[in-house]
Amino acid sequence: MAGYVGVLVSDPWLQNQFTQVELRSLKTHFMTMRRENSGGLKLADLPGKMSRLKHVGENLSEQERASFLQDSYQNLEDEVDFELFLRVYLKLQGLATERRGSGAKNTSAFLKSPTSTLLHTISESEKASYVAHINNYLAEDEFLKKYLPLEPSANDLFEIAKDGVLICKLINVAVPGTIDERAINTKSELNPWERNENHTLCLNSAKAIGCTVVNIGTQDFIEGRRHLVLGLISQIIKIQLLADLNLKKTPQLVELVNDSKDVEELMSLAPEKILLRWMNFQLKKAGYTKTVTNFSSDVKDAEAYAHLLNVLAPEHSNPSTLKVKDPLERAKLVLEHADRMGCKRYLTAKDIVEGSPNLNLAFVAHIFQHRNGLSTQTKQISFLETLPDDTQISREERSFRFWINSLGNSSYIDNIFEDVRNGWVLLETLDKVSPGIVNWKIATKPPIKMPFRKVENCNQVVKIGKQLKFSLVNIAGNDIVQGNKKLILAYLWQLMRFNMLQLLKNLRFHSHGKEIVDADILEWANTKVRNSGGQTRMASFKDKSLSDGIFFLELLSAVLPRSVNWSLVTKGQSEEEKRMNSTYIISIARKLGCSIFLLPEDIIEVNQKMILTLTASIMYWNLKQPMEERPCGSSDSESGSILDTTSNSTTDDTASESSTDDNSIN
């Protein structure tokens, strides 16, 4: 019975959404529903039957569940197998979370519609805009150019997205180097398994650049679910367009502030907030008296655009633009102005006057990229030289932020150090990691006006951390409220680590419910490599020999021999060779189904924390696989022996050489 659940859930993405305990519980409910229905279960039966499921049953009425299914599926008479049951459950769970969290911090329009499954219609204007963007940026791609340009008015986009290659390539346009393209399956005819691998790689990589993909699965691509595919594409394009909206890429943005304190505030803002601040800064120069607070109603009359382009490109201005009374005519003149200054734009005058937030944001971002109007000689740039170079802190902040956003909390966070200060996001994350551990009766939901309520939330965060045996010496809730970076990062590392160890512990047929410690993960990895004939060994998670990447390539090959193409592997001697191996490792792991948030630098520099997360993720994926899908020679006793002999040491076990500094807060 050890591989029982794994056999029933073959989709790697779907496996990653549940613990073994949750799967078994849901399987029991599913089988009970089938028995009650004389052995059959149809989609039409689920709204009533799912009332018994916690969260979905408590937070949605039967009518809401029925309406959702009617909008989502064409034929409610379709038979429901266990995997379809799980997909419906996840989507309803997302809907319930959205309803419960509707009063939470507002997220960008880009992040509301794509994954919530609340809206199932798509904007033809948005589709046409994204198709134009794809045609422009991927026109010269060696693999895709034979399929491009796509026809905006047809469904070409959803057809070509079915093999996963297009979105993988688009992710690399948004954040170059995210996916090692050697890992993408790019044959002209892909079999279902190869398509599934591409989709798994795509979804895990999208999470790793900050996309929210909680309610999107590989099946959604295969079935061409238009609202979900378009929603993911919109997020990826948004990330690309806003990539320069930070002080690292555009130090001239410092012109928007007056002193070093304001610089730190600017650095903590979400990119779209910086874009709004930049727009208002330029509009003030133009004498425009209103403040633009959004990319919808505030720009519908096109007046702000007219003033913005006049100040950025006065040589192309048209005096008629501000004289015409009709907003649609003014919008047309604005777009002509943008064309004359050579600014790419993918929206129409109608999109402006209708206030499309996604397309207007994209338009302003294009203007910023083309001509931002900021001084290259500004003296304020000297402020930046006084700020500490926290490269390691920013990398860790990025990893933890994307991890938290991947969990599907009600609030999307843009900056760890700012957005966790009221405690709510941390409470939601704790509840995801250890369901039921939060006392919601004493928690206060944002927006929180009274400062002591924030402290109360954070005090509960600290109390739960101690309950989970985190090392929290001399820390109080107020330290989180004050935004102490070191303490916040240390807490989040312990929370992420706890989550990984719990996932492994929940594979009870391997661990027998015993605690898993770092030393077990280390021993499992070494045993796996040794038994597959590998030549390398990992002495600890900070073993400098890991920087060449060979050990992890041997480990990946051990868990799935065909996953590594050894003809593409370098010796890992030079920095460039190490980077090539590292990017390949990360993409192969994501292609298998590992949800990881590290960067190539973390492997090259042997970042102990990220090396542990990588190894644990590969271990978790491997132990979840059905026995018949594991490589020859791999047995349950081999995989389980490490966990069967789990020591009784604490989670700060020193066998992995985990330094106390990395795991505790002092």
XYZ file of C-alpha atoms in Angstrom:
666
model
C 0.000 0.000 0.000
C 3.011 2.296 0.170
C 2.511 3.774 -3.294
C -1.305 3.677 -3.175
C -2.006 7.418 -3.414
C 0.801 8.111 -5.850
C -0.630 5.615 -8.360
C -3.989 7.387 -8.304
C -2.479 10.850 -8.882
C -0.171 10.754 -11.879
C -0.043 14.499 -12.634
C 3.146 15.881 -10.931
C 1.601 19.336 -10.518
C -1.456 17.866 -8.846
C 0.705 15.759 -6.533
C 2.493 18.904 -5.355
C -0.742 20.568 -4.208
C -1.475 18.091 -1.390
C 0.216 16.186 1.383
C -0.281 12.423 1.486
C -2.571 12.872 4.489
C -4.772 15.349 2.599
C -4.885 13.082 -0.454
C -5.983 10.111 1.607
C -8.688 12.173 3.316
C -9.982 13.515 -0.004
C -9.830 10.013 -1.491
C -12.045 8.765 1.322
C -14.590 11.541 0.671
C -14.468 10.832 -3.065
C -15.078 7.100 -2.622
C -17.929 7.792 -0.180
C -19.592 10.115 -2.716
C -19.276 7.460 -5.421
C -20.789 4.789 -3.177
C -23.707 7.070 -2.316
C -24.269 7.541 -6.060
C -24.282 3.814 -6.781
C -20.682 3.798 -7.962
C -20.797 6.787 -10.338
C -20.171 10.506 -9.877
C -20.865 13.308 -12.352
C -19.837 16.961 -12.306
C -23.492 17.893 -11.728
C -23.448 15.921 -8.449
C -20.503 17.819 -6.914
C -22.173 21.090 -5.740
C -24.329 19.153 -3.283
C -21.832 16.464 -2.385
C -18.985 18.903 -1.665
C -20.927 20.639 1.116
C -19.267 18.201 3.556
C -15.751 19.353 2.648
C -14.234 21.877 5.046
C -13.464 25.330 3.598
C -15.259 24.637 0.306
C -18.444 23.594 2.112
C -18.277 26.273 4.803
C -17.410 29.282 2.649
C -19.456 28.658 -0.507
C -23.163 27.989 -0.857
C -24.386 25.104 -2.985
C -25.661 27.662 -5.494
C -22.228 29.286 -5.720
C -20.589 25.912 -6.262
C -23.149 25.010 -8.935
C -22.728 28.351 -10.704
C -18.959 27.933 -10.721
C -19.157 24.457 -12.276
C -21.647 25.643 -14.872
C -19.253 28.431 -15.916
C -16.172 26.212 -15.890
C -17.251 23.021 -17.610
C -19.198 22.493 -20.804
C -20.800 19.163 -19.930
C -21.906 18.608 -16.343
C -22.835 15.029 -17.220
C -19.148 14.103 -17.503
C -17.997 11.353 -15.153
C -15.647 12.490 -12.389
C -12.465 10.540 -11.664
C -10.272 11.279 -8.649
C -7.936 13.678 -10.475
C -10.838 15.740 -11.868
C -12.351 15.740 -8.374
C -9.090 17.177 -7.000
C -8.945 19.855 -9.710
C -12.517 20.941 -8.982
C -11.728 20.970 -5.258
C -8.647 23.185 -5.784
C -10.553 25.650 -7.939
C -13.431 25.851 -5.458
C -10.895 26.288 -2.660
C -9.390 29.222 -4.578
C -12.861 30.695 -5.030
C -13.618 30.298 -1.319
C -10.293 31.900 -0.347
C -10.982 34.807 -2.692
C -14.396 35.351 -1.112
C -12.996 35.160 2.419
C -10.113 37.459 1.543
C -12.087 40.002 -0.475
C -11.445 42.696 2.120
C -7.695 42.134 2.127
C -5.048 44.346 0.624
C -5.846 45.179 -2.984
C -3.746 43.406 -5.571
C -2.987 44.474 -9.084
C -5.674 43.807 -11.662
C -3.128 41.563 -13.311
C -3.262 39.313 -10.259
C -6.999 39.242 -9.632
C -8.453 37.576 -12.670
C -5.891 35.104 -13.942
C -6.028 32.466 -11.275
C -9.096 33.138 -9.166
C -11.509 31.427 -11.618
C -14.120 34.036 -10.721
C -14.256 35.362 -14.282
C -14.330 33.051 -17.241
C -14.778 35.487 -20.090
C -11.703 37.001 -21.709
C -11.062 40.448 -23.107
C -10.531 40.264 -26.859
C -8.577 43.541 -26.634
C -6.224 42.044 -24.066
C -5.805 38.899 -26.129
C -4.964 40.988 -29.217
C -2.516 43.048 -27.174
C -0.694 40.020 -25.773
C -0.589 38.353 -29.197
C 1.023 41.513 -30.631
C 3.538 41.467 -27.775
C 4.391 37.809 -28.428
C 4.663 38.386 -32.169
C 7.074 41.241 -31.512
C 9.334 39.687 -28.870
C 9.456 36.079 -30.097
C 9.477 36.679 -33.857
C 13.128 35.613 -34.194
C 12.969 32.581 -31.904
C 14.431 29.618 -33.807
C 11.711 27.203 -32.727
C 8.669 29.499 -32.703
C 9.261 31.604 -35.793
C 7.634 28.997 -38.018
C 4.400 29.458 -36.019
C 4.523 33.258 -35.805
C 2.982 35.751 -36.278
C -0.132 34.570 -34.467
C -3.500 35.859 -35.625
C -4.952 38.134 -32.884
C -8.589 37.512 -33.807
C -8.285 33.698 -33.885
C -7.517 31.156 -31.154
C -3.964 30.508 -32.390
C -2.562 31.636 -29.034
C -4.381 28.934 -27.057
C -3.551 26.228 -29.584
C 0.180 26.968 -29.621
C 0.215 27.244 -25.808
C -0.912 23.606 -25.539
C 2.625 22.211 -25.874
C 4.109 24.536 -23.245
C 6.991 25.850 -25.360
C 5.561 29.323 -26.018
C 5.022 30.207 -22.355
C 8.443 28.819 -21.378
C 9.997 31.115 -23.996
C 7.864 34.058 -22.842
C 9.084 33.564 -19.259
C 12.649 33.877 -20.538
C 11.766 37.108 -22.342
C 10.359 38.493 -19.069
C 13.239 37.327 -16.859
C 16.146 36.198 -19.064
C 17.832 32.977 -17.982
C 14.977 31.710 -15.788
C 14.598 28.537 -17.864
C 17.530 26.689 -19.389
C 16.128 26.151 -22.866
C 18.055 22.873 -23.103
C 15.459 21.514 -20.696
C 12.439 22.410 -22.872
C 11.003 19.626 -25.029
C 10.930 21.179 -28.510
C 10.171 18.376 -30.954
C 7.598 19.190 -33.635
C 5.360 16.413 -32.256
C 5.344 15.991 -28.485
C 3.805 13.021 -26.714
C 1.492 13.674 -23.708
C 4.300 13.051 -21.199
C 6.632 15.555 -22.908
C 3.865 18.172 -23.054
C 3.156 17.594 -19.376
C 6.861 18.094 -18.573
C 6.868 21.419 -20.438
C 3.766 22.586 -18.594
C 5.227 21.543 -15.237
C 8.467 23.390 -16.064
C 6.461 26.420 -17.154
C 4.282 26.573 -14.017
C 7.142 26.067 -11.557
C 9.237 28.666 -13.400
C 6.329 31.127 -13.470
C 6.042 30.778 -9.674
C 9.786 31.388 -9.422
C 9.510 34.791 -11.134
C 6.551 35.929 -9.016
C 3.437 34.755 -10.872
C 0.420 33.491 -8.946
C -0.516 30.075 -10.326
C -2.469 28.544 -7.445
C -5.460 27.427 -9.498
C -3.730 26.580 -12.774
C -2.714 23.022 -13.603
C -1.092 21.299 -16.545
C -4.506 20.073 -17.683
C -5.681 23.674 -18.148
C -3.062 24.181 -20.872
C -3.902 20.904 -22.572
C -7.592 21.771 -22.579
C -6.852 25.342 -23.691
C -8.751 27.033 -20.842
C -8.575 30.508 -22.269
C -9.104 32.653 -19.170
C -6.399 30.776 -17.234
C -3.868 30.714 -20.082
C -4.442 34.406 -20.839
C -4.245 35.264 -17.137
C -0.835 33.628 -16.789
C 0.443 35.294 -19.970
C -0.723 38.683 -18.677
C 1.229 38.206 -15.440
C 4.392 37.214 -17.310
C 4.154 40.220 -19.646
C 3.513 42.525 -16.690
C 6.683 41.277 -14.986
C 8.631 41.980 -18.180
C 7.212 45.483 -18.636
C 7.840 46.487 -15.023
C 11.327 44.968 -14.824
C 13.072 48.357 -14.987
C 10.922 49.937 -12.261
C 13.534 49.640 -9.521
C 16.614 51.563 -8.430
C 19.016 48.816 -9.437
C 17.933 48.886 -13.086
C 17.030 52.598 -13.210
C 18.999 54.539 -10.566
C 17.627 57.780 -12.045
C 14.349 57.004 -10.240
C 15.989 58.486 -7.174
C 15.016 61.847 -8.693
C 11.467 61.130 -7.500
C 12.458 61.498 -3.822
C 14.063 64.107 -1.597
C 16.298 62.268 0.864
C 17.728 58.886 1.794
C 14.716 58.003 3.977
C 12.436 58.487 0.981
C 14.794 56.343 -1.108
C 14.252 53.403 1.245
C 10.492 53.929 1.042
C 10.708 53.999 -2.762
C 12.683 50.755 -2.764
C 9.901 49.038 -0.806
C 7.126 49.988 -3.251
C 5.589 47.608 -5.763
C 6.719 48.343 -9.358
C 3.277 49.592 -10.416
C 3.267 52.018 -7.466
C 6.661 53.346 -8.582
C 5.245 53.718 -12.097
C 2.343 55.790 -10.744
C 4.744 57.951 -8.732
C 6.891 58.500 -11.821
C 3.831 59.431 -13.882
C 2.645 61.976 -11.293
C 6.181 63.373 -11.028
C 6.187 64.070 -14.782
C 2.592 65.365 -14.765
C 3.495 67.887 -12.073
C 6.170 69.254 -14.412
C 3.493 69.629 -17.073
C 1.245 71.603 -14.727
C -1.380 68.860 -14.490
C -3.118 69.372 -11.147
C -4.880 66.021 -10.648
C -3.178 62.999 -9.082
C -3.374 59.729 -10.979
C -4.025 56.904 -8.505
C -4.868 54.045 -10.894
C -4.551 52.905 -14.493
C -8.283 52.850 -15.111
C -10.758 55.616 -14.203
C -8.065 58.287 -13.717
C -6.803 57.970 -17.306
C -10.088 57.313 -19.158
C -10.387 60.876 -20.460
C -6.800 60.678 -21.873
C -5.954 64.134 -20.451
C -3.219 62.773 -18.201
C -1.697 60.954 -21.185
C -1.757 64.126 -23.281
C 0.131 66.071 -20.591
C 2.551 63.193 -19.948
C 3.577 62.844 -23.598
C 3.817 66.620 -24.014
C 6.392 66.836 -21.226
C 8.327 63.732 -22.355
C 8.284 64.394 -26.115
C 7.272 68.013 -26.751
C 8.699 67.854 -30.281
C 5.896 65.480 -31.289
C 3.017 67.263 -29.528
C -0.212 68.263 -31.239
C -1.977 71.375 -29.826
C -5.345 69.857 -30.760
C -4.987 66.999 -28.280
C -5.984 69.063 -25.246
C -8.525 71.149 -27.153
C -10.821 68.374 -28.344
C -13.833 67.648 -26.142
C -14.429 64.008 -27.053
C -12.291 61.636 -24.911
C -12.193 59.041 -27.711
C -10.794 61.594 -30.162
C -8.273 62.764 -27.563
C -7.217 59.143 -26.964
C -6.650 58.684 -30.710
C -4.433 61.792 -30.797
C -2.508 60.525 -27.760
C -1.770 57.246 -29.535
C -0.641 59.130 -32.645
C 1.741 61.096 -30.408
C 3.081 57.830 -28.959
C 3.573 56.472 -32.483
C 5.526 59.564 -33.538
C 7.918 59.153 -30.599
C 8.472 55.506 -31.573
C 6.790 54.026 -28.497
C 5.403 50.548 -28.984
C 1.836 50.271 -27.797
C -0.671 47.481 -27.966
C -3.892 49.206 -26.995
C -6.557 51.151 -28.849
C -8.239 54.469 -28.111
C -11.296 52.442 -27.054
C -9.193 50.570 -24.463
C -8.130 53.912 -22.960
C -11.639 55.362 -22.639
C -13.005 52.065 -21.322
C -10.324 52.148 -18.607
C -8.744 48.727 -19.195
C -6.334 48.562 -16.211
C -4.042 45.877 -17.677
C -3.613 47.554 -21.054
C -3.261 51.069 -19.638
C -0.599 49.881 -17.201
C 1.202 48.205 -20.104
C 0.993 51.411 -22.142
C 2.491 53.559 -19.370
C 5.215 50.948 -18.771
C 6.102 51.054 -22.491
C 6.320 54.857 -22.321
C 8.628 54.598 -19.296
C 10.866 52.065 -21.050
C 11.084 54.202 -24.168
C 11.534 57.632 -22.585
C 11.397 58.156 -18.840
C 12.389 61.828 -18.832
C 14.643 61.431 -15.774
C 17.999 63.143 -15.492
C 21.120 61.027 -15.889
C 23.145 63.648 -14.004
C 20.981 63.906 -10.907
C 22.993 64.496 -7.764
C 20.599 62.405 -5.694
C 22.112 59.232 -7.153
C 24.821 59.709 -4.513
C 22.154 58.580 -2.001
C 22.373 55.116 -3.489
C 26.081 54.898 -2.740
C 25.369 55.265 0.980
C 22.914 52.370 1.051
C 24.332 48.968 2.057
C 24.812 46.430 -0.725
C 22.533 43.729 0.648
C 22.823 41.305 -2.262
C 22.382 38.240 -0.073
C 19.455 39.788 1.805
C 17.700 40.767 -1.431
C 18.167 37.250 -2.849
C 16.707 35.663 0.279
C 13.870 38.202 0.360
C 13.071 37.308 -3.257
C 13.041 33.545 -2.549
C 10.808 33.840 0.517
C 8.472 36.334 -1.200
C 7.905 34.095 -4.206
C 7.484 31.058 -1.956
C 4.812 32.813 0.135
C 3.019 34.078 -2.988
C 2.998 30.528 -4.371
C 0.922 29.320 -1.405
C -2.216 31.137 -2.552
C -2.738 33.503 0.385
C -5.441 36.156 0.035
C -2.825 38.945 -0.232
C -0.108 39.179 -2.879
C 3.070 40.610 -1.345
C 5.544 42.853 -3.141
C 8.088 43.382 -0.385
C 8.653 40.939 2.469
C 9.969 43.502 4.935
C 7.002 45.841 4.489
C 4.145 43.454 3.808
C 4.632 41.094 6.785
C 4.722 43.871 9.367
C 1.011 43.643 10.253
C 1.371 39.896 10.877
C -1.564 38.844 8.694
C 0.470 37.380 5.816
C 2.589 35.396 8.280
C -0.532 34.042 9.992
C -1.971 32.976 6.634
C 1.322 31.310 5.729
C 1.482 29.486 9.066
C -2.065 28.259 8.505
C -1.076 26.914 5.063
C 1.989 25.170 6.456
C 0.285 23.813 9.576
C -3.519 23.926 9.066
C -5.514 24.837 12.154
C -2.578 26.199 14.144
C -3.726 29.853 13.963
C -6.336 31.183 16.380
C -8.255 33.384 13.937
C -10.569 34.635 16.690
C -7.799 36.820 18.098
C -6.333 37.836 14.707
C -7.076 41.163 13.033
C -7.471 41.324 9.263
C -6.112 44.243 7.177
C -6.582 47.098 6.841
C -5.437 47.546 10.447
C -5.669 51.058 11.838
C -4.734 50.415 15.463
C -0.972 49.724 15.890
C -1.493 47.413 18.880
C -3.571 45.083 16.676
C -0.534 44.587 14.438
C 1.532 43.761 17.513
C -1.122 41.246 18.628
C -0.976 39.523 15.231
C 2.819 39.397 15.339
C 2.836 38.172 18.934
C 0.734 35.220 17.792
C 3.216 34.651 14.932
C 6.069 34.445 17.461
C 4.035 32.252 19.850
C 3.269 29.769 17.051
C 6.928 29.804 15.987
C 7.942 28.735 19.492
C 5.198 26.092 19.437
C 6.792 24.735 16.237
C 10.177 24.718 18.020
C 11.705 27.571 16.017
C 14.727 29.162 17.657
C 13.350 32.585 18.662
C 15.618 33.979 21.334
C 14.754 37.473 22.614
C 12.232 38.224 19.882
C 8.791 39.756 20.334
C 5.991 40.594 17.928
C 7.038 44.229 17.898
C 10.327 43.300 16.200
C 8.349 42.131 13.169
C 6.124 45.233 13.296
C 9.292 47.363 13.237
C 10.472 45.550 10.077
C 13.708 44.086 11.486
C 15.120 42.481 8.322
C 17.455 39.999 9.962
C 14.787 38.690 12.317
C 12.136 38.450 9.587
C 14.463 36.507 7.259
C 15.520 34.166 10.062
C 11.871 33.462 10.963
C 10.915 32.856 7.333
C 13.833 30.490 6.784
C 12.737 28.384 9.744
C 9.154 28.453 8.470
C 10.165 27.339 4.965
C 12.416 24.633 6.409
C 9.649 23.425 8.733
C 7.304 23.212 5.745
C 9.794 21.059 3.799
C 10.405 18.719 6.724
C 6.671 18.374 7.363
C 6.025 17.468 3.724
C 8.628 14.721 4.011
C 7.296 13.570 7.375
C 3.785 13.337 5.908
C 4.999 10.693 3.475
C 4.229 8.323 6.320
C 4.858 5.129 4.398
C 8.529 6.212 4.321
C 8.948 8.087 7.592
C 6.412 6.218 9.758
C 5.515 9.635 11.173
C 8.975 10.232 12.649
C 10.600 13.638 12.574
C 12.799 14.233 9.540
C 16.029 16.171 10.091
C 18.641 17.650 7.772
C 20.943 14.655 8.225
C 18.272 12.326 6.799
C 18.003 14.417 3.640
C 21.783 14.463 3.273
C 22.031 10.695 3.735
C 19.158 10.021 1.321
C 20.826 12.095 -1.432
C 24.219 10.431 -0.995
C 22.669 6.953 -0.929
C 20.660 7.691 -4.057
C 23.716 8.864 -5.995
C 25.919 6.025 -4.726
C 23.376 3.307 -5.575
C 22.926 4.634 -9.109
C 26.666 4.440 -9.781
C 27.418 8.139 -9.292
C 30.958 9.231 -8.462
C 30.254 12.293 -6.297
C 29.287 12.808 -2.670
C 27.957 15.716 -0.612
C 29.783 16.133 2.703
C 27.294 18.762 3.911
C 24.916 21.360 2.524
C 27.798 23.846 2.465
C 30.256 21.520 0.721
C 32.125 23.809 -1.705
C 32.561 20.982 -4.220
C 28.828 21.292 -4.952
C 29.464 24.489 -6.912
C 30.243 22.577 -10.125
C 26.722 21.103 -10.084
C 27.810 17.527 -10.889
C 26.411 16.035 -7.667
C 22.916 17.413 -8.307
C 22.986 16.287 -11.923
C 23.876 12.789 -10.712
C 21.087 13.003 -8.124
C 18.516 14.072 -10.740
C 19.709 11.305 -13.037
C 19.375 8.833 -10.153
C 15.728 9.733 -9.488
C 14.844 9.814 -13.219
C 17.621 8.636 -15.543
C 16.195 10.175 -18.716
C 15.881 13.613 -17.092
C 19.540 14.573 -17.677
C 21.112 14.789 -21.130
C 24.763 14.250 -20.191
C 25.982 15.536 -23.552
C 24.820 19.006 -22.399
C 26.650 18.874 -19.063
C 29.959 20.733 -18.617
C 32.856 19.838 -16.325
C 31.897 22.759 -14.097
C 35.436 24.125 -13.855
C 35.086 27.730 -15.032
C 32.502 30.190 -13.722
C 30.629 29.992 -17.044
C 30.563 26.184 -16.941
C 29.296 26.263 -13.349
C 26.531 28.672 -14.372
C 25.503 26.465 -17.301
C 25.256 23.421 -15.039
C 23.380 25.368 -12.342
C 20.707 26.727 -14.693
C 20.284 23.230 -16.146
C 19.874 21.703 -12.662
C 17.190 24.209 -11.663
C 15.212 23.741 -14.882
C 15.411 19.941 -14.762
C 14.221 19.932 -11.139
C 11.293 22.215 -12.002
C 10.505 20.066 -15.027
C 10.205 17.029 -12.746
C 7.768 18.896 -10.508
C 9.955 20.499 -7.828
C 8.696 23.872 -6.614
C 11.981 25.686 -5.902
C 12.915 29.355 -5.633
C 16.699 29.423 -5.784
C 18.951 31.109 -8.379
C 22.010 29.697 -10.199
C 24.176 31.842 -7.898
C 22.864 29.890 -4.915
C 24.366 26.690 -6.326
C 27.577 28.309 -7.586
C 28.179 30.026 -4.229
C 26.825 26.985 -2.288
C 24.164 28.879 -0.350
C 23.544 26.382 2.439
C 19.865 27.206 2.888
C 18.992 27.017 -0.782
C 21.063 23.834 -1.271
C 18.996 22.209 1.486
C 15.709 23.308 -0.135
C 16.837 21.958 -3.512
C 17.843 18.570 -2.097
C 14.682 18.266 0.003
C 12.476 19.153 -2.980
C 14.085 16.458 -5.146
C 13.728 13.954 -2.296
C 10.059 14.859 -1.783
C 9.301 14.505 -5.494
C 11.073 11.143 -5.712
C 9.422 9.596 -2.653
C 5.976 10.554 -3.933
C 6.399 8.623 -7.177
C 4.643 5.272 -7.604
C 7.066 2.351 -7.252
C 6.637 1.247 -10.871
C 7.696 4.686 -12.124
C 10.993 4.732 -10.209
C 14.250 3.771 -11.892
C 15.274 0.119 -11.964
C 17.095 -0.897 -8.808
C 15.221 1.632 -6.674
C 13.142 0.037 -3.972
C 10.869 1.133 -1.212
C 13.319 -0.235 1.319
C 16.163 1.762 -0.235
C 14.148 4.989 -0.250
C 12.606 4.356 3.112
C 15.621 3.069 4.997
C 16.993 6.551 5.533
C 13.738 7.636 7.077
C 13.189 4.411 8.998
C 16.414 5.035 10.877
C 15.619 8.657 11.621
C 17.509 9.820 14.666
C 15.873 11.362 17.684
C 17.944 14.518 17.400
C 16.315 17.905 17.237
C 15.648 19.863 14.071
C 18.917 21.698 14.633
C 20.756 18.436 13.995
C 24.423 19.136 13.453
C 25.083 16.217 11.119
C 24.220 18.452 8.191
C 26.600 21.098 9.514
C 23.746 23.597 9.646
C 25.114 26.549 11.508
C 23.149 27.813 14.456
C 23.252 31.299 12.990
C 21.329 30.165 9.939
C 18.538 28.512 11.881
C 18.016 30.746 14.862
C 17.307 34.291 15.901
C 19.561 35.639 18.574
